[in-house]
Coordinates of N, CA and C in Angstrom, one line a residue:
X1 N 0.8 -1.1 0.1 CA 0.2 0.0 -0.3 C 1.0 1.7 0.3
X2 N 0.5 1.8 -0.9 CA 1.3 3.1 -1.0 C 0.9 4.5 -0.2
X3 N 1.6 5.4 0.5 CA 1.0 6.5 1.5 C 0.1 6.9 1.0
X4 N -0.2 7.0 0.2 CA -1.3 8.1 -0.5 C -2.7 7.2 0.2
X5 N -2.4 5.4 -0.6 CA -3.4 5.0 0.0 C -3.7 4.9 1.0
X6 N -2.7 4.4 2.2 CA -2.8 4.8 3.2 C -3.7 5.4 4.2
X7 N -3.3 6.7 3.2 CA -3.7 7.8 4.7 C -5.1 7.8 4.1
X8 N -5.7 7.6 3.3 CA -7.5 7.7 2.6 C -7.6 6.1 3.7
X9 N -7.3 5.5 3.4 CA -7.4 4.2 4.7 C -7.9 4.5 5.6
X10 N -7.1 5.6 6.3 CA -7.5 5.7 7.6 C -8.2 6.5 7.6
X11 N -8.8 7.4 6.9 CA -9.6 8.6 7.1 C -11.0 7.7 7.2
X12 N -11.5 6.5 5.1 CA -11.9 5.8 4.9 C -12.4 4.9 6.9
X13 N -11.6 4.5 7.7 CA -12.1 4.2 8.3 C -12.2 4.7 9.8
X14 N -12.3 6.4 9.7 CA -12.8 7.1 10.7 C -14.6 6.9 11.5
X15 N -14.3 7.2 12.4 CA -16.2 7.1 12.2 C -17.4 8.4 11.9
X16 N -16.3 9.8 11.5 CA -17.0 10.6 11.4 C -17.0 11.1 9.9
X17 N -17.8 11.7 9.3 CA -17.2 12.1 8.3 C -16.4 13.3 7.8
X18 N -15.4 13.1 7.1 CA -14.1 14.7 7.1 C -13.4 14.4 5.2
X19 N -13.5 15.3 5.1 CA -13.1 15.7 4.0 C -11.9 16.3 4.0
X20 N -10.8 16.3 2.7 CA -10.0 17.2 2.9 C -8.9 17.2 3.7
X21 N -7.8 17.7 3.2 CA -6.8 17.5 4.3 C -6.8 17.3 5.8
X22 N -5.9 16.3 6.7 CA -6.5 16.6 8.1 C -5.0 17.8 8.7
X23 N -5.3 18.1 10.0 CA -4.3 18.8 10.5 C -2.7 18.7 10.2
X24 N -2.1 19.4 10.6 CA -0.6 18.9 10.2 C -0.1 17.9 11.7
X25 N -0.4 18.3 12.4 CA -0.3 17.1 13.8 C -0.8 15.8 13.9
X26 N -2.2 15.8 12.7 CA -2.8 14.6 12.8 C -2.0 13.7 11.1
X27 N -2.1 14.3 10.7 CA -1.0 14.1 9.2 C -0.1 13.8 9.5
X28 N 1.2 14.3 9.6 CA 2.9 13.6 10.6 C 2.4 12.4 11.6
X29 N 1.5 12.4 12.1 CA 1.5 10.7 13.3 C 1.1 9.9 11.8
X30 N -0.3 10.4 11.1 CA -0.5 9.1 9.7 C 0.3 8.5 9.0
X31 N 1.6 9.5 8.5 CA 2.9 9.7 7.6 C 3.9 8.5 8.4
X32 N 4.2 9.2 10.2 CA 4.9 8.4 10.6 C 4.1 7.1 11.0
X33 N 3.4 6.9 11.1 CA 2.1 4.9 11.5 C 3.1 4.6 10.1
X34 N 2.0 5.4 8.7 CA 2.6 4.2 7.2 C 4.4 4.0 7.7
X35 N 5.6 5.1 7.8 CA 6.5 4.8 8.3 C 7.2 3.2 8.8
X36 N 6.3 3.6 9.7 CA 6.8 3.0 11.0 C 6.5 1.5 10.7
X37 N 5.4 1.4 9.7 CA 4.3 -0.6 9.3 C 4.2 -0.4 9.9
X38 N 3.0 0.3 10.8 CA 1.6 0.3 12.0 C 0.5 0.2 10.4
X39 N -0.8 -1.1 11.1 CA -1.7 -1.2 10.3 C -2.4 -0.3 10.3
X40 N -3.2 -0.1 9.7 CA -4.4 0.8 9.9 C -5.3 0.5 11.8
X41 N -5.1 -0.4 11.6 CA -5.6 -1.0 13.9 C -4.5 -0.6 14.7
X42 N -3.2 0.1 14.2 CA -2.4 0.1 15.9 C -2.2 1.4 14.8
X43 N -2.8 2.2 13.6 CA -2.8 3.7 13.6 C -4.1 4.0 14.8
X44 N -5.0 3.4 14.4 CA -6.1 4.0 15.2 C -5.6 4.1 16.9
X45 N -5.1 3.0 17.4 CA -4.8 2.7 19.0 C -3.4 3.8 19.1
X46 N -2.4 3.7 18.8 CA -2.1 4.8 18.8 C -2.6 6.5 18.8
X47 N -3.2 6.8 17.8 CA -3.8 7.8 17.3 C -5.1 7.8 18.9
X48 N -5.4 7.1 19.8 CA -6.3 7.4 20.8 C -5.2 7.7 21.5
X49 N -4.3 6.7 22.2 CA -3.0 7.3 22.7 C -2.9 8.8 22.9
X50 N -2.3 8.8 21.6 CA -2.2 10.1 21.5 C -2.8 11.5 22.1
X51 N -4.4 11.1 21.2 CA -5.6 12.1 22.2 C -5.7 12.3 23.8
X52 N -5.2 10.8 24.4 CA -5.8 10.4 25.6 C -4.9 11.6 26.1
X53 N -3.3 11.8 25.8 CA -2.6 12.5 26.5 C -2.9 14.3 26.0
X54 N -2.0 14.4 24.9 CA -2.7 15.8 24.0 C -4.0 16.4 24.6
X55 N -4.5 15.8 24.8 CA -6.5 16.5 25.4 C -5.9 17.1 26.4
X56 N -5.1 16.3 26.9 CA -5.5 16.9 28.5 C -3.9 17.9 28.9
X57 N -3.0 17.9 28.3 CA -1.3 18.9 28.4 C -1.9 19.4 27.5
X58 N -2.3 20.0 26.7 CA -2.9 21.6 25.8 C -3.0 22.1 26.9
X59 N -4.1 21.8 28.1 CA -4.5 22.6 28.8 C -3.3 22.8 30.3
X60 N -2.2 22.8 30.1 CA -1.2 22.8 31.3 C -0.3 23.8 31.0
X61 N -0.3 24.7 31.7 CA 1.1 25.8 31.6 C 2.4 25.1 31.4
X62 N 2.8 24.7 31.5 CA 4.2 24.1 30.8 C 4.4 24.2 29.4
X63 N 5.2 24.2 28.8 CA 4.7 24.0 27.3 C 5.1 22.9 26.8
X64 N 6.2 22.0 27.3 CA 6.4 20.9 27.1 C 5.8 19.8 28.0
X65 N 5.7 18.6 27.9 CA 4.8 18.0 28.6 C 6.0 16.6 29.3
X66 N 6.0 16.6 30.4 CA 7.1 15.8 31.1 C 6.6 13.9 31.3
X67 N 7.2 13.2 31.3 CA 7.0 12.1 31.9 C 6.5 12.7 32.9
X68 N 6.6 12.9 34.0 CA 6.1 13.2 35.5 C 4.9 13.5 34.8
X69 N 4.5 14.6 33.9 CA 2.7 14.9 33.8 C 2.0 14.1 33.4
X70 N 2.5 12.7 32.0 CA 2.2 11.9 31.7 C 1.6 10.7 32.3
X71 N 2.8 9.9 33.5 CA 2.3 9.7 34.2 C 1.3 10.1 35.1
X72 N 0.7 11.1 35.3 CA -0.2 12.2 36.0 C -1.7 11.6 35.8
X73 N -1.8 11.8 34.1 CA -3.1 11.8 33.3 C -2.7 10.1 33.2
X74 N -1.9 9.4 32.9 CA -2.4 7.9 33.0 C -3.1 7.0 33.6
X75 N -2.2 8.3 35.1 CA -3.1 7.1 36.4 C -4.6 7.9 36.9
X76 N -5.1 8.8 36.4 CA -6.1 9.3 36.6 C -7.7 9.0 35.4
X77 N -6.6 8.0 33.8 CA -7.3 7.5 33.0 C -7.9 6.1 34.4
X78 N -6.7 5.7 34.6 CA -6.6 4.2 35.3 C -8.0 3.9 35.7
X79 N -7.3 5.4 36.7 CA -9.1 5.2 38.4 C -10.2 5.5 37.2
X80 N -10.9 5.4 36.4 CA -12.0 5.9 35.7 C -12.3 7.0 35.4
X81 N -11.5 8.0 35.0 CA -11.2 9.2 34.6 C -11.4 9.8 32.9
X82 N -12.4 10.0 32.8 CA -12.0 10.3 31.0 C -12.2 11.4 30.7
X83 N -12.8 12.3 30.8 CA -13.2 13.7 30.6 C -11.9 14.6 30.6
X84 N -11.2 15.3 29.8 CA -8.9 16.0 30.5 C -9.8 17.1 31.6
X85 N -11.6 17.7 32.1 CA -11.5 18.3 33.3 C -11.3 17.8 34.2
X86 N -12.2 16.4 34.0 CA -12.1 16.2 35.5 C -10.6 15.1 35.6
X87 N -9.5 15.3 35.0 CA -7.8 14.5 34.8 C -7.4 15.9 35.4
X88 N -7.9 17.0 35.1 CA -7.1 17.2 35.6 C -7.5 18.0 36.9
X89 N -9.0 17.5 37.4 CA -8.9 18.5 38.8 C -8.3 17.2 40.0
X90 N -8.6 15.8 38.9 CA -7.5 15.0 39.9 C -6.4 14.8 39.8
X91 N -5.7 15.4 38.9 CA -4.0 15.1 38.9 C -3.4 16.3 38.5
X92 N -3.9 17.1 39.0 CA -3.2 18.5 38.9 C -3.4 19.5 39.5
X93 N -2.6 20.4 40.2 CA -3.2 21.7 41.6 C -3.7 22.8 40.7
X94 N -4.5 23.9 40.8 CA -4.7 24.8 39.7 C -3.9 25.4 39.0
X95 N -2.5 25.9 39.8 CA -1.7 26.8 39.2 C -0.6 26.1 38.4
X96 N -1.0 24.5 37.9 CA -0.3 24.1 36.7 C -1.1 24.0 35.7
X97 N -2.7 24.7 35.6 CA -3.4 24.4 34.5 C -3.1 26.5 33.5
X98 N -3.7 25.9 32.8 CA -3.4 27.6 32.7 C -4.6 28.5 32.7
X99 N -3.8 29.8 33.4 CA -4.8 31.0 33.9 C -6.8 30.8 33.3
X100 N -6.4 30.8 31.4 CA -7.2 31.9 31.5 C -9.3 30.0 31.2
X101 N -8.3 28.9 32.1 CA -9.4 27.5 31.8 C -9.8 27.3 33.3
X102 N -8.7 27.6 34.2 CA -8.7 27.5 35.9 C -10.2 27.5 36.1
X103 N -10.5 28.1 36.4 CA -12.2 28.9 36.9 C -13.2 27.7 36.3
X104 N -13.4 27.2 34.5 CA -13.7 25.9 34.2 C -13.8 24.6 34.5
X105 N -12.3 24.4 34.7 CA -11.5 23.8 35.0 C -11.9 22.6 36.5
X106 N -11.7 24.3 37.5 CA -11.3 23.5 39.1 C -13.4 24.1 39.5
X107 N -14.3 24.8 38.7 CA -15.5 24.7 39.0 C -15.0 25.7 39.9
X108 N -14.3 27.6 39.4 CA -14.3 28.0 40.8 C -13.8 28.1 42.4
X109 N -13.6 26.5 42.4 CA -12.7 26.0 43.7 C -11.4 26.7 43.3
X110 N -10.3 27.2 44.4 CA -9.0 27.0 43.7 C -8.5 27.8 42.6
X111 N -9.2 28.7 41.5 CA -8.8 28.6 40.7 C -7.7 30.4 40.5

């Protein structure tokens, strides 16, 4: 399978209708998956795990995501927390979350 076919096959397997090019960060992951030899199923697993981390880490003050932060996110998910706000409330202090999101995340508590 060529890269273009792999890219389109991934698109076809998504549950949502999607047309046009993928955002840069997603497209680069698709290409990396292709060159790493991942099956489409493995790429789906990879993308889901990536989203589990990035959906939370994007709200953190730090520009970069440390191993410690990743471990906090993973532990919170392992305890049954799903939504980014509940993970942030459980695993992080208000001062670790971007100021413009604190009140919403912490429901005006300690924000």
